[in-house]
Coordinates of C-alpha atoms and ligand atoms in Angstrom, one line a residue:
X1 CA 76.8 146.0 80.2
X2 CA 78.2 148.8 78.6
X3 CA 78.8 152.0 81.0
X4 CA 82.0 151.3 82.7
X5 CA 81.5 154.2 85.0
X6 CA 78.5 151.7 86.4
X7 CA 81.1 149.2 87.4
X8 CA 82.6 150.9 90.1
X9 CA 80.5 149.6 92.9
X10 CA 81.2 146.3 91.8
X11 CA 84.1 144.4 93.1
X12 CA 87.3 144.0 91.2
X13 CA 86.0 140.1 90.6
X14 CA 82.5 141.0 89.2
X15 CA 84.0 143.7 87.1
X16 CA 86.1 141.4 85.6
X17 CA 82.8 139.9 84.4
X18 CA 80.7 142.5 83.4
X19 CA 82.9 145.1 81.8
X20 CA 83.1 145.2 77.7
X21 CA 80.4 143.0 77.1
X22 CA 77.9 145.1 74.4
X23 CA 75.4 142.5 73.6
X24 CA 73.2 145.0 72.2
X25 CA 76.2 145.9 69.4
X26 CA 76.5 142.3 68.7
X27 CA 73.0 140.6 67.6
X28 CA 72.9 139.5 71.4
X29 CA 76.0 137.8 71.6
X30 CA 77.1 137.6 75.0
X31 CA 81.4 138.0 73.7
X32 CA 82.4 140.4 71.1
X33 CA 83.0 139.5 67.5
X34 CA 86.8 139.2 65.8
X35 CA 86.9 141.1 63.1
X36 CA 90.2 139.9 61.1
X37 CA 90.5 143.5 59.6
X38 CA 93.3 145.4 57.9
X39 CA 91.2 147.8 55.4
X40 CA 88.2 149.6 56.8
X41 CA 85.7 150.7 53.9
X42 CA 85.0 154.7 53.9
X43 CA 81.9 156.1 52.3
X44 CA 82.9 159.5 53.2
X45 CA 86.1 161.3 51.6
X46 CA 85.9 163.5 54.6
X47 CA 86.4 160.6 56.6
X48 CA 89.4 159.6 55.2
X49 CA 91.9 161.8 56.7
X50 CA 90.0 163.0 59.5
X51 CA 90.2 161.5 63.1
X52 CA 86.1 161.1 63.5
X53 CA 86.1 157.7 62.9
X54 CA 88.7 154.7 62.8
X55 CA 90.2 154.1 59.4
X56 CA 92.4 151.3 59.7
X57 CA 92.3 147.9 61.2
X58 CA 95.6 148.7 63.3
X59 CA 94.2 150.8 65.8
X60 CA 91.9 147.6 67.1
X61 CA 88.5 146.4 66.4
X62 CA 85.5 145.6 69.0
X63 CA 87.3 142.7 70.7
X64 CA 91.0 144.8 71.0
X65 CA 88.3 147.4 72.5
X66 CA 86.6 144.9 74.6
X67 CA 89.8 143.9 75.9
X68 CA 91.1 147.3 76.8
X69 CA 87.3 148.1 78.8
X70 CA 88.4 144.3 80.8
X71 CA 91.8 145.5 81.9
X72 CA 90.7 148.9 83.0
X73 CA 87.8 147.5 84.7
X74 CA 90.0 145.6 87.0
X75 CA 93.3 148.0 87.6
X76 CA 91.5 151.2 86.4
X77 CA 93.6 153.5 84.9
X78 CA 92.7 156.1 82.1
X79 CA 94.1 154.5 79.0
X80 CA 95.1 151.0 78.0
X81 CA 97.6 149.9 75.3
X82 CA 97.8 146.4 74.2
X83 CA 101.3 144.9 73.0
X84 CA 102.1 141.9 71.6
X85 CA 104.1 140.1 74.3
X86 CA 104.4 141.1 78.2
X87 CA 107.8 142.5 77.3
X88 CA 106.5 144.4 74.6
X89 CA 104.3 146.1 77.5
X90 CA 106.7 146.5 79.4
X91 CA 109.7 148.2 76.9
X92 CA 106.9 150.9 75.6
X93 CA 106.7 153.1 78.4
X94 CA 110.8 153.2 78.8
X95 CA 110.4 153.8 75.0
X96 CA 107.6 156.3 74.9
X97 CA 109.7 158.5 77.9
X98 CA 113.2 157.7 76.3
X99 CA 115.6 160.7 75.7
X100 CA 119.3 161.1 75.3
X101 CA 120.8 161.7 78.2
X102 CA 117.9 161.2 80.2
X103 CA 118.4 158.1 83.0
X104 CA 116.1 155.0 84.0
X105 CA 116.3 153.6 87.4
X106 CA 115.5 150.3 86.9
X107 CA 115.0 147.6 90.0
X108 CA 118.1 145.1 90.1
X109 CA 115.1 142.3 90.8
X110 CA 113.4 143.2 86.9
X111 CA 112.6 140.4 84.7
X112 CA 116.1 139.7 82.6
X113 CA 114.8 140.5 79.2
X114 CA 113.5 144.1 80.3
X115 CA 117.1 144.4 82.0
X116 CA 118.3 143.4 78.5
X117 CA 116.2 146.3 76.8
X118 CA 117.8 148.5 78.9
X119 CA 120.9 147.9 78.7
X120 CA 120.9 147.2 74.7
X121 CA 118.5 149.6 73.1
X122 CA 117.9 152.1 75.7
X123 CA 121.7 152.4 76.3
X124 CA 121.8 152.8 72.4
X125 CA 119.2 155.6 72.3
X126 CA 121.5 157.5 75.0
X127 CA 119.8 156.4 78.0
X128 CA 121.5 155.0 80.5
X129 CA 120.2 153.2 83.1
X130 CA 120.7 152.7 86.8
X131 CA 119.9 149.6 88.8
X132 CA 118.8 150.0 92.9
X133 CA 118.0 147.6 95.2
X134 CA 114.8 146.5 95.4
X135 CA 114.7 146.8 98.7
X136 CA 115.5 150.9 99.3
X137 CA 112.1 151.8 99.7
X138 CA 111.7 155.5 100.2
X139 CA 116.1 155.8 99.9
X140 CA 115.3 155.9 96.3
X141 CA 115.2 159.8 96.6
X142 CA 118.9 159.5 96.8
X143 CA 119.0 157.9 93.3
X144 CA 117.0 161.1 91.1
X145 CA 118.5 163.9 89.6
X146 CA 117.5 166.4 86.7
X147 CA 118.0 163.8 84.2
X148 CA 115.9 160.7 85.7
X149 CA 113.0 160.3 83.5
X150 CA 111.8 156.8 84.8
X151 CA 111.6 154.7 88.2
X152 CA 110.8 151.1 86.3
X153 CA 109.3 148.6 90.0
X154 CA 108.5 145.0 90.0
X155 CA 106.7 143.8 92.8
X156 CA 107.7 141.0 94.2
X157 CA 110.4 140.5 91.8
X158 CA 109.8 137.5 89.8
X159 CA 112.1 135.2 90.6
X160 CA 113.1 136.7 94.0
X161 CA 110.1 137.6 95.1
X162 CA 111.3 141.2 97.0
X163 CA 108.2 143.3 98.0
X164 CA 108.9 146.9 97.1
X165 CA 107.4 149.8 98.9
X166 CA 105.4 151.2 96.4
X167 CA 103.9 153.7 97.9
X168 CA 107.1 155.3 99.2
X169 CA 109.1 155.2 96.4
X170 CA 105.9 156.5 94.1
X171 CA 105.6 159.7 96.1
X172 CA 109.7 160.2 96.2
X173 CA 109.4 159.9 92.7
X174 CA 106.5 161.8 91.6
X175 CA 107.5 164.4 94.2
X176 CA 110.3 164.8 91.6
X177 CA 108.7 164.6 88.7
X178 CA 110.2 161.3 87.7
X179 CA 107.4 158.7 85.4
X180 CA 106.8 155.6 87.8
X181 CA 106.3 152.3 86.0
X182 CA 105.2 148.7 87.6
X183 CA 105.2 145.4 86.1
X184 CA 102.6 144.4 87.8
X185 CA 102.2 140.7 86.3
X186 CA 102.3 139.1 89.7
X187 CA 99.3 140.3 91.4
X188 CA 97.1 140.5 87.6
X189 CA 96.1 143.2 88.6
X190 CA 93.7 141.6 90.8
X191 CA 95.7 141.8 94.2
X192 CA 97.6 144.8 93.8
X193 CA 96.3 148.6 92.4
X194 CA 99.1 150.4 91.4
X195 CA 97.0 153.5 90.7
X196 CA 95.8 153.8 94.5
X197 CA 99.5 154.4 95.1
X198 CA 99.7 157.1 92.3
X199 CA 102.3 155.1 90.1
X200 CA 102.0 156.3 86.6
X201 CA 102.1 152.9 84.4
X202 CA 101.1 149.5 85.2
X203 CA 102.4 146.6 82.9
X204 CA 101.0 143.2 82.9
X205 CA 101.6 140.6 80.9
X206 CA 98.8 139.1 79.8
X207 CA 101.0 136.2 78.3
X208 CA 100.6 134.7 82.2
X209 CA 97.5 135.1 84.3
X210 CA 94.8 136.3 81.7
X211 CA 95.7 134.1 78.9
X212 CA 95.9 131.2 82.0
X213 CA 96.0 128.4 78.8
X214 CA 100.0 128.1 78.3
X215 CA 99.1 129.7 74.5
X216 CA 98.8 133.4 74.1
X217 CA 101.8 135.9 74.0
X218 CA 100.0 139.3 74.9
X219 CA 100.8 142.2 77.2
X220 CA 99.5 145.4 78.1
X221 CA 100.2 149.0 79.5
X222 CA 97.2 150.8 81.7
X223 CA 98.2 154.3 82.3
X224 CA 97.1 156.8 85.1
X225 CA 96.0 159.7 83.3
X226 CA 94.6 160.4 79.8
X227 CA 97.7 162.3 79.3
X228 CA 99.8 159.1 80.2
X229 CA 97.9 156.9 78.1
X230 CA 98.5 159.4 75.2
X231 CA 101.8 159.2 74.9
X232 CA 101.8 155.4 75.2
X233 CA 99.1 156.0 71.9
X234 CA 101.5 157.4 70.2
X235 CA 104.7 155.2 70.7
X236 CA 102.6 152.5 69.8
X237 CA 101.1 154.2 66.6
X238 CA 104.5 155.2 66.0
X239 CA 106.1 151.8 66.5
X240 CA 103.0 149.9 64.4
X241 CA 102.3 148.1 67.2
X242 CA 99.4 145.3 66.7
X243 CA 97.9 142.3 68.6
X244 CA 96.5 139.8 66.6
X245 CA 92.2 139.7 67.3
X246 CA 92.4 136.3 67.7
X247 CA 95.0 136.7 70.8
X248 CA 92.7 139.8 72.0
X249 CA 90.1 137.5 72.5
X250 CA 91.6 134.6 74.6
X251 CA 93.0 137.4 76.7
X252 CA 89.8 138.6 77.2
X253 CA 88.3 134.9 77.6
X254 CA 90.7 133.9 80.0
X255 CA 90.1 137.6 81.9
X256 CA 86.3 136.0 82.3
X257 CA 87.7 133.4 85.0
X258 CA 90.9 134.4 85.9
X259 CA 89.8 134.8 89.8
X260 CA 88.3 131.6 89.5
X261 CA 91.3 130.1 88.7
X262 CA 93.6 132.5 91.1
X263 CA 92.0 132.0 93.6
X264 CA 92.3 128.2 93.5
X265 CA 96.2 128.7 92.4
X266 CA 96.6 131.2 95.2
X267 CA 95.4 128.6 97.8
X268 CA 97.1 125.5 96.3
X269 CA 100.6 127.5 96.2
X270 CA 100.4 128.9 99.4
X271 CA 99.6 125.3 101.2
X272 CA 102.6 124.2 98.8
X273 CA 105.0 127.0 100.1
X274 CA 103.8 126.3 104.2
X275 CA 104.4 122.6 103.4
X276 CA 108.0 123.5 101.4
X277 CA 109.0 125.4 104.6
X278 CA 109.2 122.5 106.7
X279 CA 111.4 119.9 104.5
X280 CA 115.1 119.2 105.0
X281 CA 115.5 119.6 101.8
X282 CA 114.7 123.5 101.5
X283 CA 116.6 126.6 102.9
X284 CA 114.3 129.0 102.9
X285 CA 110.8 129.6 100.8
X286 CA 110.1 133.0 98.9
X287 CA 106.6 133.6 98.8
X288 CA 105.2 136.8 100.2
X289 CA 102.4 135.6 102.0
X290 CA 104.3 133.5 104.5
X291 CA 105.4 135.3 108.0
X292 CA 108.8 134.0 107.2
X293 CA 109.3 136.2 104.1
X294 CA 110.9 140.0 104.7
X295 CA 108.3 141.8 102.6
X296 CA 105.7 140.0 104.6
X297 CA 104.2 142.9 106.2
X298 CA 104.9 145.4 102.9
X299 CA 102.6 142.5 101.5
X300 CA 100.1 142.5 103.7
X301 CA 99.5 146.4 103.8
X302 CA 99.4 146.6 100.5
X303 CA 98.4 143.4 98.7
X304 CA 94.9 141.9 98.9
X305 CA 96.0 138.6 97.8
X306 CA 99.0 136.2 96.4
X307 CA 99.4 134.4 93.1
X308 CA 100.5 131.3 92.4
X309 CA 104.6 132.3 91.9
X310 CA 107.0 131.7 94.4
X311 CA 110.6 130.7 95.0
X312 CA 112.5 128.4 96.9
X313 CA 116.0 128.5 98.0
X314 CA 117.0 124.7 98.5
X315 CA 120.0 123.8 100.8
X316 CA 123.2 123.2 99.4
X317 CA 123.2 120.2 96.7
X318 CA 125.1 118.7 94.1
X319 CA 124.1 120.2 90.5
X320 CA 124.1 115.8 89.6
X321 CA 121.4 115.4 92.6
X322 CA 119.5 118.8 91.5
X323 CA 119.3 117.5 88.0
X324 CA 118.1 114.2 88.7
X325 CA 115.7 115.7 91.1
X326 CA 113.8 117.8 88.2
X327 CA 114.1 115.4 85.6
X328 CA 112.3 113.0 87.7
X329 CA 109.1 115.7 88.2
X330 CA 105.7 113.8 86.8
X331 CA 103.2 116.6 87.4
X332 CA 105.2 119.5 87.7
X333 CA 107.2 120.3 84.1
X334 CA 110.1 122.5 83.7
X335 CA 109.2 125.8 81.3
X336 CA 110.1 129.5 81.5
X337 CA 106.6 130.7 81.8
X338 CA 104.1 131.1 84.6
X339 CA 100.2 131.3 85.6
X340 CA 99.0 128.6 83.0
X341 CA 96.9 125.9 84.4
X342 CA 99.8 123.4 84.2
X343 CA 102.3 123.3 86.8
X344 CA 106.0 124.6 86.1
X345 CA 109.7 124.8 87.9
X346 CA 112.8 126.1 86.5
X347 CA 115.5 126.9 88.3
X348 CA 116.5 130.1 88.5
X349 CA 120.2 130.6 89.5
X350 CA 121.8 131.0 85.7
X351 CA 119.2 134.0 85.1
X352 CA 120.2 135.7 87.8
X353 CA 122.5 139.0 86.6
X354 CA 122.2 141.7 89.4
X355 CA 124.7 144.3 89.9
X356 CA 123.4 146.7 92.5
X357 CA 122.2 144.1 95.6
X358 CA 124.1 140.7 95.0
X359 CA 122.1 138.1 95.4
X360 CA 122.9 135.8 98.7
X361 CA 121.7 132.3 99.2
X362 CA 123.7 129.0 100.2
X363 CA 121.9 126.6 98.0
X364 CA 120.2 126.7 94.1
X365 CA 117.2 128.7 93.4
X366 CA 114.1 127.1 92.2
X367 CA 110.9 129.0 90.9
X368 CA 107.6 127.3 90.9
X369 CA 104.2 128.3 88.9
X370 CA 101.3 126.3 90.8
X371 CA 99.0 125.3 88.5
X372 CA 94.8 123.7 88.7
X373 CA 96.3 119.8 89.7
X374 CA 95.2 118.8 93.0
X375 CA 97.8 120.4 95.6
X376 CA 98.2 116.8 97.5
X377 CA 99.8 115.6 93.4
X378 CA 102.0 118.0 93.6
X379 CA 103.2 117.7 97.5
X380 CA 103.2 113.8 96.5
X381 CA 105.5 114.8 93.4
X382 CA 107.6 117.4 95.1
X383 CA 108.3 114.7 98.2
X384 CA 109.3 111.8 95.6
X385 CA 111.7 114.0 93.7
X386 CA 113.3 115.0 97.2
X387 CA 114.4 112.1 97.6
X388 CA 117.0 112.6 94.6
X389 CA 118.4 115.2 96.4
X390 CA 119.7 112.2 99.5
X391 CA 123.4 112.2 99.6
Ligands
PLP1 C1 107.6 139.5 85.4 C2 107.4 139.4 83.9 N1 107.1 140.4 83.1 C3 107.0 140.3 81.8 C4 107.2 139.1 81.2 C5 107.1 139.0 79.7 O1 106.0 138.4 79.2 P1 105.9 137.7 77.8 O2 106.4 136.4 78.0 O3 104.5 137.8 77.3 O4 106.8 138.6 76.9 C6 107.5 138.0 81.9 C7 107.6 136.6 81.3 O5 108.0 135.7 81.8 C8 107.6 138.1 83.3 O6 107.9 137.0 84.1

């Protein structure tokens, strides 16, 4: 196919499919080449400092293209930028709106490495940056003044799992001319639209979901407007920003089935969370989709589905019995990633570095990534290595 305006009847799923495929461009080919270009050959000297046509391999060949038509396809959006890592996506638009004096407000549930851009580089660049509870909803109107420039949400926080109100705190923002920005990594883009609730930037790494293979570090910034996506253009032309063609095209590969395996991963977690519920062994389970969880019914208005993250808060246990308890996981591996095919936990506690809403719970916090293994291996698994946590 090749007019994305077409696509809009379709559903998010089948757009996923169709959009950025050119067969036509490409001797029938049903995926778009990788070109492994740094010098493009000119035959016109007008061409060469012109902006008619591309002149260097930088600003992305058919598959970074491809890729960008994919993303949009799903989330929509005006622009796309690619980045080379989900963080990457997510420090360009803080980057691309950074000046000195200006102030971020940043969600005290953000993934700790854009915390650490914050408080590192922006912070040197003469931003300073203010973190809210992930919970004020609409009270974030209290937090903007004449020198906000950002409102950085992630929704549910990623190893917390808070559901923010989007929609509330969009319109306070925008209301005040303050740039909103969403990591959006949770949902892929699939479950949750950040531009039908009129936030500005959505970031997603594609490192997670897309890539869905445990091998890809990629990210990506779709912006609301063409004016948006311009100056995200430019901080990346600025910066030299690049993704490799070869890592364009798994993203866009593992785009192809992503549902497929989401929805799967979606099912097998939330059976894994219902099931977590009722153990001795667990305080309290974090995933959105259960009745139990306080974002529940922010989820449910807003979300059209869950992922395969979620949290657990596990009662009180000896750091000995919590150890021996992980280490004795067959199917499920420890590692600091998610949305692969293969299984992960980690737990969570030593990452945790909040300042603005403490975080409260009696025993340790584990994360889990639900993987394509059948959900009975991993309940089997999960129940075995309870029994490490017996007194
Ligand atoms: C919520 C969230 N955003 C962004 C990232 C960054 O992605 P990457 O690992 O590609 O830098 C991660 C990585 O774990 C994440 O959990």
């Amino acid at each position: 196919m090749s007019d994305e305006n077409a696509l809009e009847r379709f559903r998010p799923e089948t757009r996923a499919i169709m959009a950025g495929r050119h067969p036509a461009r490409y001797d029938g080919a049903v995926n778009p080449p990788v070109h492994r270009a740094s010098t493009l050959i000119l035959a016109k000297v007008d061409d060469l400092y012109g902006e008619r046509v591309q002149t260097y391999g930088l600003e992305g060949m058919a598959v970074h293209e491809a890729l960008k038509e994919a993303l949009s396809a799903i989330e929509g959006g005006a622009a796309v930028a690619l980045a080379p890592s989900g963080l990457m996506a997510c420090t360009l638009p803080l980057l691309a709106l950074a000046r000195p004096g200006g102030e971020v407000l940043v969600s005290d549930s953000v993934y700790a490495p854009t915390r650490r851009f914050c408080d590192r580089m922006l912070s040197q660049l003469g931003v300073a940056t203010r973190y809210y509870d992930p919970c004020i909803g609409a009270g974030i109107s209290d937090f903007i003044h004449a020198e906000t420039l950002a409102l950085f949400m992630e929704s549910p926080g990623s190893l917390t799992f808070e559901i923010q109100d989007i929609p509330a705190m969009a319109k306070a923002a925008s209301s005040r001319g303050v740039v909103t920005i969403i990591d959006n990594t949770w949902s892929a883009g699939l479950y949750f639209q950040p531009f039908a609730h009129g936030v500005d930037f959505s970031v997603q790494a594609l490192t997670k979901y897309q890539g869905g293979h445990a091998d890809l570090l990629a990210g990506a910034v779709l912006a609301r407007t063409p004016q948006l996506g311009a100056r995200i253009a430019a901080t990346v032309r600025e910066l030299g920003v690049g993704v490799s063609p070869d890592d364009a095209y798994l993203a866009l590969r593992g785009i192809r089935d992503m549902h497929a395996r989401l929805s799967l991963q979606s099912a097998s977690a939330l059976r894994i969370a219902t099931w977590l519920e009722a153990r001795p062994e667990v305080g309290r389970v974090l995933h959105p989709a259960l009745p139990s969880h306080p974002g529940h019914a922010l989820w449910k208005r807003d979300f059209s589905g869950a992922s395969g993250l979620f949290g657990l808060v596990l009662a009180p246990t000896t750091e000995a019995r919590l150890t021996s308890m992980l280490e004795c996981l067959e199917v499920l591996s420890m590692g600091f990633s998610w949305g692969g095919y293969e299984s992960l936990i980690i737990p969570c506690d030593p990452q945790l570095t909040r300042t603005a809403a403490p975080w409260r719970a009696d025993g340790p916090l584990l994360r889990l990534s639900i993987g394509l293994e059948h959900a009975d291996d991993l309940i089997s698994d999960l129940e075995q290595a309870f029994e490490h946590l017996r007194p």
